[in-house]
PDB file of C-alpha atoms and ligand atoms in Angstrom:
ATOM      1  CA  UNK A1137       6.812  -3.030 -23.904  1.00 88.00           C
ATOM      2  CA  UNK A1138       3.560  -3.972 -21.775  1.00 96.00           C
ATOM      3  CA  UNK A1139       0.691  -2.010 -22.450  1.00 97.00           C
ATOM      4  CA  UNK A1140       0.226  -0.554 -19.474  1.00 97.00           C
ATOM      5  CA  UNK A1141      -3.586   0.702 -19.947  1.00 96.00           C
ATOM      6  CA  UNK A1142      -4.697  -2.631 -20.618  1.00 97.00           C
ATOM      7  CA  UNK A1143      -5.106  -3.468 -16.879  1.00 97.00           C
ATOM      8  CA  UNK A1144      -7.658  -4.825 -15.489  1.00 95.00           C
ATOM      9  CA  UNK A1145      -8.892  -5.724 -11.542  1.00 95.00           C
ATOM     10  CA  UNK A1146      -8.430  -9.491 -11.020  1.00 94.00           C
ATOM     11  CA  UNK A1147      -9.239  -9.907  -7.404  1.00 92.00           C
ATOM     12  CA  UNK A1148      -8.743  -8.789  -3.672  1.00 90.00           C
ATOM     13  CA  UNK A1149      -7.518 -11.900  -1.440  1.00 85.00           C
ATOM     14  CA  UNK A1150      -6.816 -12.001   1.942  1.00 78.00           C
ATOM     15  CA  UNK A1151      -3.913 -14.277   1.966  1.00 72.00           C
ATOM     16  CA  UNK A1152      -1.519 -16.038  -1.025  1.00 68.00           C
ATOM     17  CA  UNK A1153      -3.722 -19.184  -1.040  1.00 72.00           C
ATOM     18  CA  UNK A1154      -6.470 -17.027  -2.752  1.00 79.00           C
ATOM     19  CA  UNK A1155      -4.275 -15.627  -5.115  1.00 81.00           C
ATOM     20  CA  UNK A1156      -5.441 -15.619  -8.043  1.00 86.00           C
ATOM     21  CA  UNK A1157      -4.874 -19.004 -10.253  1.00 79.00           C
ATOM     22  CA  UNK A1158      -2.376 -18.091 -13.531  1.00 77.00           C
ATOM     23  CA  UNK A1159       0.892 -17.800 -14.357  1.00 79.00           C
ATOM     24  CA  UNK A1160       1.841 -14.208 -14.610  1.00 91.00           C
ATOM     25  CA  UNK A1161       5.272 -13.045 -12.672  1.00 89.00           C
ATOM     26  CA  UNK A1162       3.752 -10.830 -10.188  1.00 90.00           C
ATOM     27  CA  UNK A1163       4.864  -7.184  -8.771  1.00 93.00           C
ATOM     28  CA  UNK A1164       4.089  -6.612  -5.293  1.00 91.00           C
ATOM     29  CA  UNK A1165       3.874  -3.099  -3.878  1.00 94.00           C
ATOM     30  CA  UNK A1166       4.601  -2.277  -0.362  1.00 90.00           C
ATOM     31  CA  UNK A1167       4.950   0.539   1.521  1.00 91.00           C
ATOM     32  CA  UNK A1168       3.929   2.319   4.993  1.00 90.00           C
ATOM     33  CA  UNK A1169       0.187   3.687   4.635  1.00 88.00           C
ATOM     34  CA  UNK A1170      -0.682   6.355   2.617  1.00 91.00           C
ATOM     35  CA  UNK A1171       2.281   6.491   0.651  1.00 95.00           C
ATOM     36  CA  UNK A1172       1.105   6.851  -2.909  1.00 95.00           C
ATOM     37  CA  UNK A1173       0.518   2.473  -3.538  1.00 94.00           C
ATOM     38  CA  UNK A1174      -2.623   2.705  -5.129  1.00 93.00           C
ATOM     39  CA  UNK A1175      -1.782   5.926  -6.472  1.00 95.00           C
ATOM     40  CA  UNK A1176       0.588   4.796  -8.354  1.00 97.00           C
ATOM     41  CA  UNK A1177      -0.839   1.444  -9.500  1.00 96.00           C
ATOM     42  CA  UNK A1178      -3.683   4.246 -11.254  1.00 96.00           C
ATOM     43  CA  UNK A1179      -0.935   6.476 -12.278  1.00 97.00           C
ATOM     44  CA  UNK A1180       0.821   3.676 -14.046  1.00 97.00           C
ATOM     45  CA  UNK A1181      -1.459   2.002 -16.120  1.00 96.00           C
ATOM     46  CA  UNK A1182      -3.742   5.744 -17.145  1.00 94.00           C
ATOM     47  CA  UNK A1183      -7.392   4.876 -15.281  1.00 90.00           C
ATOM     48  CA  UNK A1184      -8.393   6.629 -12.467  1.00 86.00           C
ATOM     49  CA  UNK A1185     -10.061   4.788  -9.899  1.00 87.00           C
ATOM     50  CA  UNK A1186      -8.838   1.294 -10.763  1.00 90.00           C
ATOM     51  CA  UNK A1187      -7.255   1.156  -7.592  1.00 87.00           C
ATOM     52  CA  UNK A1188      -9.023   2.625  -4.638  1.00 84.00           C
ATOM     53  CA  UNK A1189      -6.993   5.450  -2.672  1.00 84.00           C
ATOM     54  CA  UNK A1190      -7.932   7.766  -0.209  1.00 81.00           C
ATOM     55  CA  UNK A1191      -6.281  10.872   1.733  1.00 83.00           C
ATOM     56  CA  UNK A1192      -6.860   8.541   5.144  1.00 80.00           C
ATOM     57  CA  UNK A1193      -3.840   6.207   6.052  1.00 75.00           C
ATOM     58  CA  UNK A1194      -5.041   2.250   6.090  1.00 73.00           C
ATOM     59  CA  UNK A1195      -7.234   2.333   2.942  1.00 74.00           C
ATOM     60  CA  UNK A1196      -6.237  -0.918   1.059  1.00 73.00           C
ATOM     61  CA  UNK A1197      -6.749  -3.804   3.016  1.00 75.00           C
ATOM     62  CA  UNK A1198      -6.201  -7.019   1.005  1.00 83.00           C
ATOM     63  CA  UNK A1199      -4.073  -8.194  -1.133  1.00 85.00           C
ATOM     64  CA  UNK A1200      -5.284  -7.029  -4.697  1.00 91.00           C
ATOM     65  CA  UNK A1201      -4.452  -8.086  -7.910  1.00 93.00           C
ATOM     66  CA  UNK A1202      -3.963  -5.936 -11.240  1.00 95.00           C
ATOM     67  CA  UNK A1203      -3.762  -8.235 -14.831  1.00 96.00           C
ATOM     68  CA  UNK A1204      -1.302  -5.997 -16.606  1.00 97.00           C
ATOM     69  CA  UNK A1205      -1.779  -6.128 -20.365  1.00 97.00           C
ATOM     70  CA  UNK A1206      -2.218 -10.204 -19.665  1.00 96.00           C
ATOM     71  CA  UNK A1207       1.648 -10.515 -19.253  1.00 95.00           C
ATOM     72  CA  UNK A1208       2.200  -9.164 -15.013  1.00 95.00           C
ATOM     73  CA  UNK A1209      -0.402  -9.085 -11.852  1.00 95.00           C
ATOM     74  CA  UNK A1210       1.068  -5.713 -10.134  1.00 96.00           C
ATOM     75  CA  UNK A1211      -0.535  -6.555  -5.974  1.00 92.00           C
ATOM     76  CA  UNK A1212      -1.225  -4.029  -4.123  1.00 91.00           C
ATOM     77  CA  UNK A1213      -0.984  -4.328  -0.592  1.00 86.00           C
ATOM     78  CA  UNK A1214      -2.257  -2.861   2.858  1.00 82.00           C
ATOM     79  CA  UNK A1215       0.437  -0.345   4.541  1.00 83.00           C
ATOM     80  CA  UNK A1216       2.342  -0.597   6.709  1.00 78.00           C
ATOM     81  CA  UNK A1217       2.562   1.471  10.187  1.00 72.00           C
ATOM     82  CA  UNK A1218      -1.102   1.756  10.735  1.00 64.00           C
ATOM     83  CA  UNK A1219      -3.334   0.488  13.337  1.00 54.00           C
ATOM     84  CA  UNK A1220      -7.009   1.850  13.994  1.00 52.00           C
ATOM     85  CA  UNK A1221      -9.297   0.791  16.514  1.00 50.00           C
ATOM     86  CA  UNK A1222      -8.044  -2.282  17.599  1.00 52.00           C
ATOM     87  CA  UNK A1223      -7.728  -3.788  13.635  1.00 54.00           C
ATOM     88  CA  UNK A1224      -4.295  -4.566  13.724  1.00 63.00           C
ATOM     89  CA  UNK A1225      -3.105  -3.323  10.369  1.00 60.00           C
ATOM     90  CA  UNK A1226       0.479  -4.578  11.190  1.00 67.00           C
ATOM     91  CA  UNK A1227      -0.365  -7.795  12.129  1.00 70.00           C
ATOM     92  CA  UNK A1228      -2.853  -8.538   8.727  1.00 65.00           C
ATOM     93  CA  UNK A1229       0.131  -7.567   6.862  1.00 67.00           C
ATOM     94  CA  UNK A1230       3.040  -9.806   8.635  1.00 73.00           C
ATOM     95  CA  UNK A1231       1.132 -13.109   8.031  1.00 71.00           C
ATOM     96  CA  UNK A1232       0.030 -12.294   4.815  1.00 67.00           C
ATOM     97  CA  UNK A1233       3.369 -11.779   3.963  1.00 71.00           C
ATOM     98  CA  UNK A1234       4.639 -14.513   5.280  1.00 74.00           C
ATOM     99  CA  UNK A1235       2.839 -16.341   3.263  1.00 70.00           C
ATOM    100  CA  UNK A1236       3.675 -14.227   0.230  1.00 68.00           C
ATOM    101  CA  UNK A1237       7.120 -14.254   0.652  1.00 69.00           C
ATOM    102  CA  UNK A1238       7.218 -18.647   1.928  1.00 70.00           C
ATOM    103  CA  UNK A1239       6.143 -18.814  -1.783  1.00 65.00           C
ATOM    104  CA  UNK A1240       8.456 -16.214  -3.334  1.00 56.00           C
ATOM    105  CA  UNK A1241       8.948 -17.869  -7.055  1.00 63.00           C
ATOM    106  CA  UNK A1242       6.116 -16.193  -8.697  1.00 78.00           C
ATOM    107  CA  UNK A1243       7.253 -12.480  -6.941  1.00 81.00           C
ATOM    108  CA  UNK A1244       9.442 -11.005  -9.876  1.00 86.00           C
ATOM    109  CA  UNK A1245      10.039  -7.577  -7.693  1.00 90.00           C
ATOM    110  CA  UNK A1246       9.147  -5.808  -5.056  1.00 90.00           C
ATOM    111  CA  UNK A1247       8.692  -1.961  -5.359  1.00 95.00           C
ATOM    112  CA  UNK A1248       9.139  -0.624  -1.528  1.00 94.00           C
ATOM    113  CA  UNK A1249       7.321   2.665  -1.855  1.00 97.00           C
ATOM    114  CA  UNK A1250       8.769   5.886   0.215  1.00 96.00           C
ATOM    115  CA  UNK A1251       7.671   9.149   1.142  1.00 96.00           C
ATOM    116  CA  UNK A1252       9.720  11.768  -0.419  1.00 96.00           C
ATOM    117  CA  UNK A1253       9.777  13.907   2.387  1.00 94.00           C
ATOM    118  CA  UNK A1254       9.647  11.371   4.824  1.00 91.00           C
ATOM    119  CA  UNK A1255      13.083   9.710   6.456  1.00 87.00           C
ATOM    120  CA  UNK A1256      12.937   6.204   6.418  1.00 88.00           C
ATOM    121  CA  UNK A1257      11.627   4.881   9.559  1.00 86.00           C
ATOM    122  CA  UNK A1258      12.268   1.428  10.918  1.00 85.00           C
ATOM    123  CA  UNK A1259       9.571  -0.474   9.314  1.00 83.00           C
ATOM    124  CA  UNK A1260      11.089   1.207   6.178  1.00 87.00           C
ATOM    125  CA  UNK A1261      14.223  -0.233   7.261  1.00 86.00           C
ATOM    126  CA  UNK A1262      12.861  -3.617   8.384  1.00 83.00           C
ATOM    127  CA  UNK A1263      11.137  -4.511   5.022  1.00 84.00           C
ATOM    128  CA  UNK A1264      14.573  -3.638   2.739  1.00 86.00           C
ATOM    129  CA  UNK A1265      16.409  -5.869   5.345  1.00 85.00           C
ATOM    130  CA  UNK A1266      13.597  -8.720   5.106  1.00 81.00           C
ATOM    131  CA  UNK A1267      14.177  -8.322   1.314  1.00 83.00           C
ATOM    132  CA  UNK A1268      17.675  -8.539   1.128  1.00 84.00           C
ATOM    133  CA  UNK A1269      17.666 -11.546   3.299  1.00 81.00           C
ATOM    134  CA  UNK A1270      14.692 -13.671   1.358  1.00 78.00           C
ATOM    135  CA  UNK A1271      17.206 -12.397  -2.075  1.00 80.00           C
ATOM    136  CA  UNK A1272      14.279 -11.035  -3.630  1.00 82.00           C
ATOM    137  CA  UNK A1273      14.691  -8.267  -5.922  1.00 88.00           C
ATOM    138  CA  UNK A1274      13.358  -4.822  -5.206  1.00 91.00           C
ATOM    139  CA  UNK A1275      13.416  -1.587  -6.088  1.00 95.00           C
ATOM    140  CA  UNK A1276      13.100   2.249  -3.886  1.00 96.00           C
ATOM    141  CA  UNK A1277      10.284   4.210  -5.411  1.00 97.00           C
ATOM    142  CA  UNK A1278      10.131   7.647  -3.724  1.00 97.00           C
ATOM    143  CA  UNK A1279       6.772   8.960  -4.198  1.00 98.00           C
ATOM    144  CA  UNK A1280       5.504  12.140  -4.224  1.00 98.00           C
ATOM    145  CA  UNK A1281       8.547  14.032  -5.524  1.00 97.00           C
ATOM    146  CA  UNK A1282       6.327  16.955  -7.021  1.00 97.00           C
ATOM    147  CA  UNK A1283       6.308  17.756  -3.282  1.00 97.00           C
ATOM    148  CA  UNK A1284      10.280  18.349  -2.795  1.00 96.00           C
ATOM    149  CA  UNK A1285      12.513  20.433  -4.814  1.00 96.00           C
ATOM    150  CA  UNK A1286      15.912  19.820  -6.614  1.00 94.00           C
ATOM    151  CA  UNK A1287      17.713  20.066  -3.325  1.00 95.00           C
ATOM    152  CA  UNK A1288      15.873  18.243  -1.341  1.00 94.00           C
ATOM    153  CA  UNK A1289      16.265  15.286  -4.074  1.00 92.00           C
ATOM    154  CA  UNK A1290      19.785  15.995  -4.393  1.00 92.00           C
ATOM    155  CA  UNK A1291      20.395  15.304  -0.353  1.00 91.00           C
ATOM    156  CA  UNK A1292      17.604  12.179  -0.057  1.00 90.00           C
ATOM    157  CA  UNK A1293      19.912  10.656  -2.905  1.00 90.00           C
ATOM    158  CA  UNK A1294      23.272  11.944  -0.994  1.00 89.00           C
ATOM    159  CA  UNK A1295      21.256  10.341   2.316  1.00 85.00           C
ATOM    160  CA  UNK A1296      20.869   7.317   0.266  1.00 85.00           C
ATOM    161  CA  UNK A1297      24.159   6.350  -0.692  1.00 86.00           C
ATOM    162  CA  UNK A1298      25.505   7.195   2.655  1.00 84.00           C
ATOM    163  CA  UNK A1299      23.394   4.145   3.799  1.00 78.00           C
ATOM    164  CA  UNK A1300      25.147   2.079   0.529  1.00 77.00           C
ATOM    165  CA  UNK A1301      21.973   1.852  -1.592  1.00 81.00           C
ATOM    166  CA  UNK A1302      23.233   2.756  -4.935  1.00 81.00           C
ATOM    167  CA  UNK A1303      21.312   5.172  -7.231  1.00 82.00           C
ATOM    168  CA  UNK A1304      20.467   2.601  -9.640  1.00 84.00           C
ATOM    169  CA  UNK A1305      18.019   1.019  -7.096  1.00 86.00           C
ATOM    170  CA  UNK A1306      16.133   4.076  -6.836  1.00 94.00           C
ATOM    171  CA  UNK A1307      13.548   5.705  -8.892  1.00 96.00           C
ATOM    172  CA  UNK A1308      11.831   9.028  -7.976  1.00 96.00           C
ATOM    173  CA  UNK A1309       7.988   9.025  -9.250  1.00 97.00           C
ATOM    174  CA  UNK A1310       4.929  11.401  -9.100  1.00 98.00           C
ATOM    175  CA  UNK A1311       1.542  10.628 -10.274  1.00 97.00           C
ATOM    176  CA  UNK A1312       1.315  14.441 -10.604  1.00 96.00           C
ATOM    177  CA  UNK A1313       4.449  14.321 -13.712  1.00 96.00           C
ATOM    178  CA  UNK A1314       3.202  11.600 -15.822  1.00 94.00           C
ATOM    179  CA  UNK A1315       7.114  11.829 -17.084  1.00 95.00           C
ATOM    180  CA  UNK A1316       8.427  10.139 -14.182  1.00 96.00           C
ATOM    181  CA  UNK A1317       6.449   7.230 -14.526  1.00 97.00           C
ATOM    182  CA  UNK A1318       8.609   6.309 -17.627  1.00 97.00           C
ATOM    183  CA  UNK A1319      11.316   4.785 -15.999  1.00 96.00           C
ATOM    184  CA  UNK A1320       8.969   2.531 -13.583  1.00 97.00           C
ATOM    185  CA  UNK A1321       7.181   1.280 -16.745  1.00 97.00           C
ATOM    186  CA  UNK A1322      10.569   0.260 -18.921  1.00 96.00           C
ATOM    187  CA  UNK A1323      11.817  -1.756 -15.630  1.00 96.00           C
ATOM    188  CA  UNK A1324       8.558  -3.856 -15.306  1.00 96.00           C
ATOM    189  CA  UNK A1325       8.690  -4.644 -19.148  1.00 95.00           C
ATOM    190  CA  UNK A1326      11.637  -5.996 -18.427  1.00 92.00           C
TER     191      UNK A1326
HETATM  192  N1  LIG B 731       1.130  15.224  -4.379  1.00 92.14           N
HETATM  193  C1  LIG B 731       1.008  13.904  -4.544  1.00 92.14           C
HETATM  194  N2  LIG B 731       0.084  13.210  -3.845  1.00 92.14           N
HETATM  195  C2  LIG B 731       0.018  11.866  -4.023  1.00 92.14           C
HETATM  196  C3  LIG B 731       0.899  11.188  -4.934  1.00 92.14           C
HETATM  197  N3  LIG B 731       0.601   9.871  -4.874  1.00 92.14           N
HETATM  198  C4  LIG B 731      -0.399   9.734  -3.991  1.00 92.14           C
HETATM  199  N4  LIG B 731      -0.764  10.917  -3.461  1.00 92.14           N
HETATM  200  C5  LIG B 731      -1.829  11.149  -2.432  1.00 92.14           C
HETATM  201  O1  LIG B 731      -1.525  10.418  -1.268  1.00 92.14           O
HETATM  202  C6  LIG B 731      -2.711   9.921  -0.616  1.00 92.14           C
HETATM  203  C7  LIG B 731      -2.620   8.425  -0.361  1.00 92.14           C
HETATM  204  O2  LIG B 731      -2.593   7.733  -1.602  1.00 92.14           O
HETATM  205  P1  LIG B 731      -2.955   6.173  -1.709  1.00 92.14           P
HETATM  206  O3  LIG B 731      -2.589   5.789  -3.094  1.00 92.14           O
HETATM  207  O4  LIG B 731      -4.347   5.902  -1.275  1.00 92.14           O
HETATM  208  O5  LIG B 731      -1.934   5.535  -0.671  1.00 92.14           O
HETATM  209  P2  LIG B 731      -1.729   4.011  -0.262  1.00 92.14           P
HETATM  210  O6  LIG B 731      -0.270   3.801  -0.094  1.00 92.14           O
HETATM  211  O7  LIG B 731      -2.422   3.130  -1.242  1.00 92.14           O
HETATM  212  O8  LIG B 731      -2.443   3.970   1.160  1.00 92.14           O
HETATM  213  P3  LIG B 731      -3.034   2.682   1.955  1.00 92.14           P
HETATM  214  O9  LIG B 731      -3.935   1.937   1.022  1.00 92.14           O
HETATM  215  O10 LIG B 731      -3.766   3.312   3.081  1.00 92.14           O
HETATM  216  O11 LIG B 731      -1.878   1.879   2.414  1.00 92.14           O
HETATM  217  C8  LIG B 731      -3.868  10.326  -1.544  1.00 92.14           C
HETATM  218  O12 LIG B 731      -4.454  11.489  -1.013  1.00 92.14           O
HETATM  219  C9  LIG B 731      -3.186  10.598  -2.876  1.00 92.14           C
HETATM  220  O13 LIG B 731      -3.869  11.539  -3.662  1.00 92.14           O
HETATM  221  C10 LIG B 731       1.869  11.975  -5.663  1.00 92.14           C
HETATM  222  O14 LIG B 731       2.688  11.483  -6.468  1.00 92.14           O
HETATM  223  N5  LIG B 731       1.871  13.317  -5.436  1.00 92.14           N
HETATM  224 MG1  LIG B 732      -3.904   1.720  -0.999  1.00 92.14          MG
END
């Protein structure tokens, strides 16, 4: 099992020829803005503010790397779905992951991070179809699911298969209920 609290920063780089230079599998996390990405990243390995977040959509802006317990580099990336002021958000984040995803050997996984009380809108859709295609594994993390309640789970899930994603690609995860942050942890050991 990877020792999740032994995590340190590594660096932010704006595109996949800065990434840093070792050979850990990496786990990239993507996601529309202001889903829970950095969040979670915190959440996960116990520290606080190792990963910057903010209640304002469009907060990470690089690509930035995470040295998990010397043996993973979780990346967290800039959302999805946001443009402010001209900076186009969307834009950054097509060509860097083109890039990313031209050199797809080192990416082990790719967690595609969801709003629990969101519907899936069509960059949601987009990205799971772009993943599918490239044959690069992912997995659904709804976040924030201190926010619904058992029924609301029970029809996202009944929502879910009616699209053909299978339960077993989904994991439901608050930072709030460090309990459901067990499952995410045992799949990236593996
Ligand atoms: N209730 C609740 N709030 C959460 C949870 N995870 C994240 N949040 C809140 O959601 C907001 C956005 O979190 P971030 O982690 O900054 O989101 P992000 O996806 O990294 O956002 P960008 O960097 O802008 O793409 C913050 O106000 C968090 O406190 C959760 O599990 N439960
Ligand atoms: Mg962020």
């Amino acid at each position: 099992m990877i020792n999740f609290t032994n995590t340190t920063f590594v660096k932010s780089a704006p595109n996949l020829a800065n990434a840093p230079q070792g050979g850990y599998p990496e786990v990239l996390l993507v996601g529309r803005s202001n889903v829970g990405k950095s969040s979670l990243i915190n959440a996960l390995c116990n520290k606080k503010a190792l990963a910057f977040t903010s209640s304002k959509p469009g907060h990470t802006r690089l690509l930035n790397y995470y040295n998990v317990d010397n043996k993973l580099y979780l990346v967290d990336a800039p959302g999805y779905g946001f443009a402010k002021g001209g900076f186009d958000l969307d834009k950054l984040f097509g060509e860097m992951m083109e890039d990313y995803f031209s050199k797809a050997s080192r990416i082990k996984r790719v967690l595609v991070l969801l709003d629990s009380r969101r519907e899936l809108n069509e960059d949601d859709v987009d990205i799971i179809n772009f993943l599918i295609e490239k044959e690069i594994k992912y997995t659904l993390v709804f976040t924030k699911v201190d926010k619904i309640n058992q029924s609301e789970k029970y029809h996202l899930l009944q929502s879910l298969k009616e699209i053909g994603v299978d339960e077993k690609e989904v994991i439901f995860a608050s930072t709030l209920k460090p309990r459901t942050l067990e499952p995410l942890r045992s799949l990236l050991s593996k």
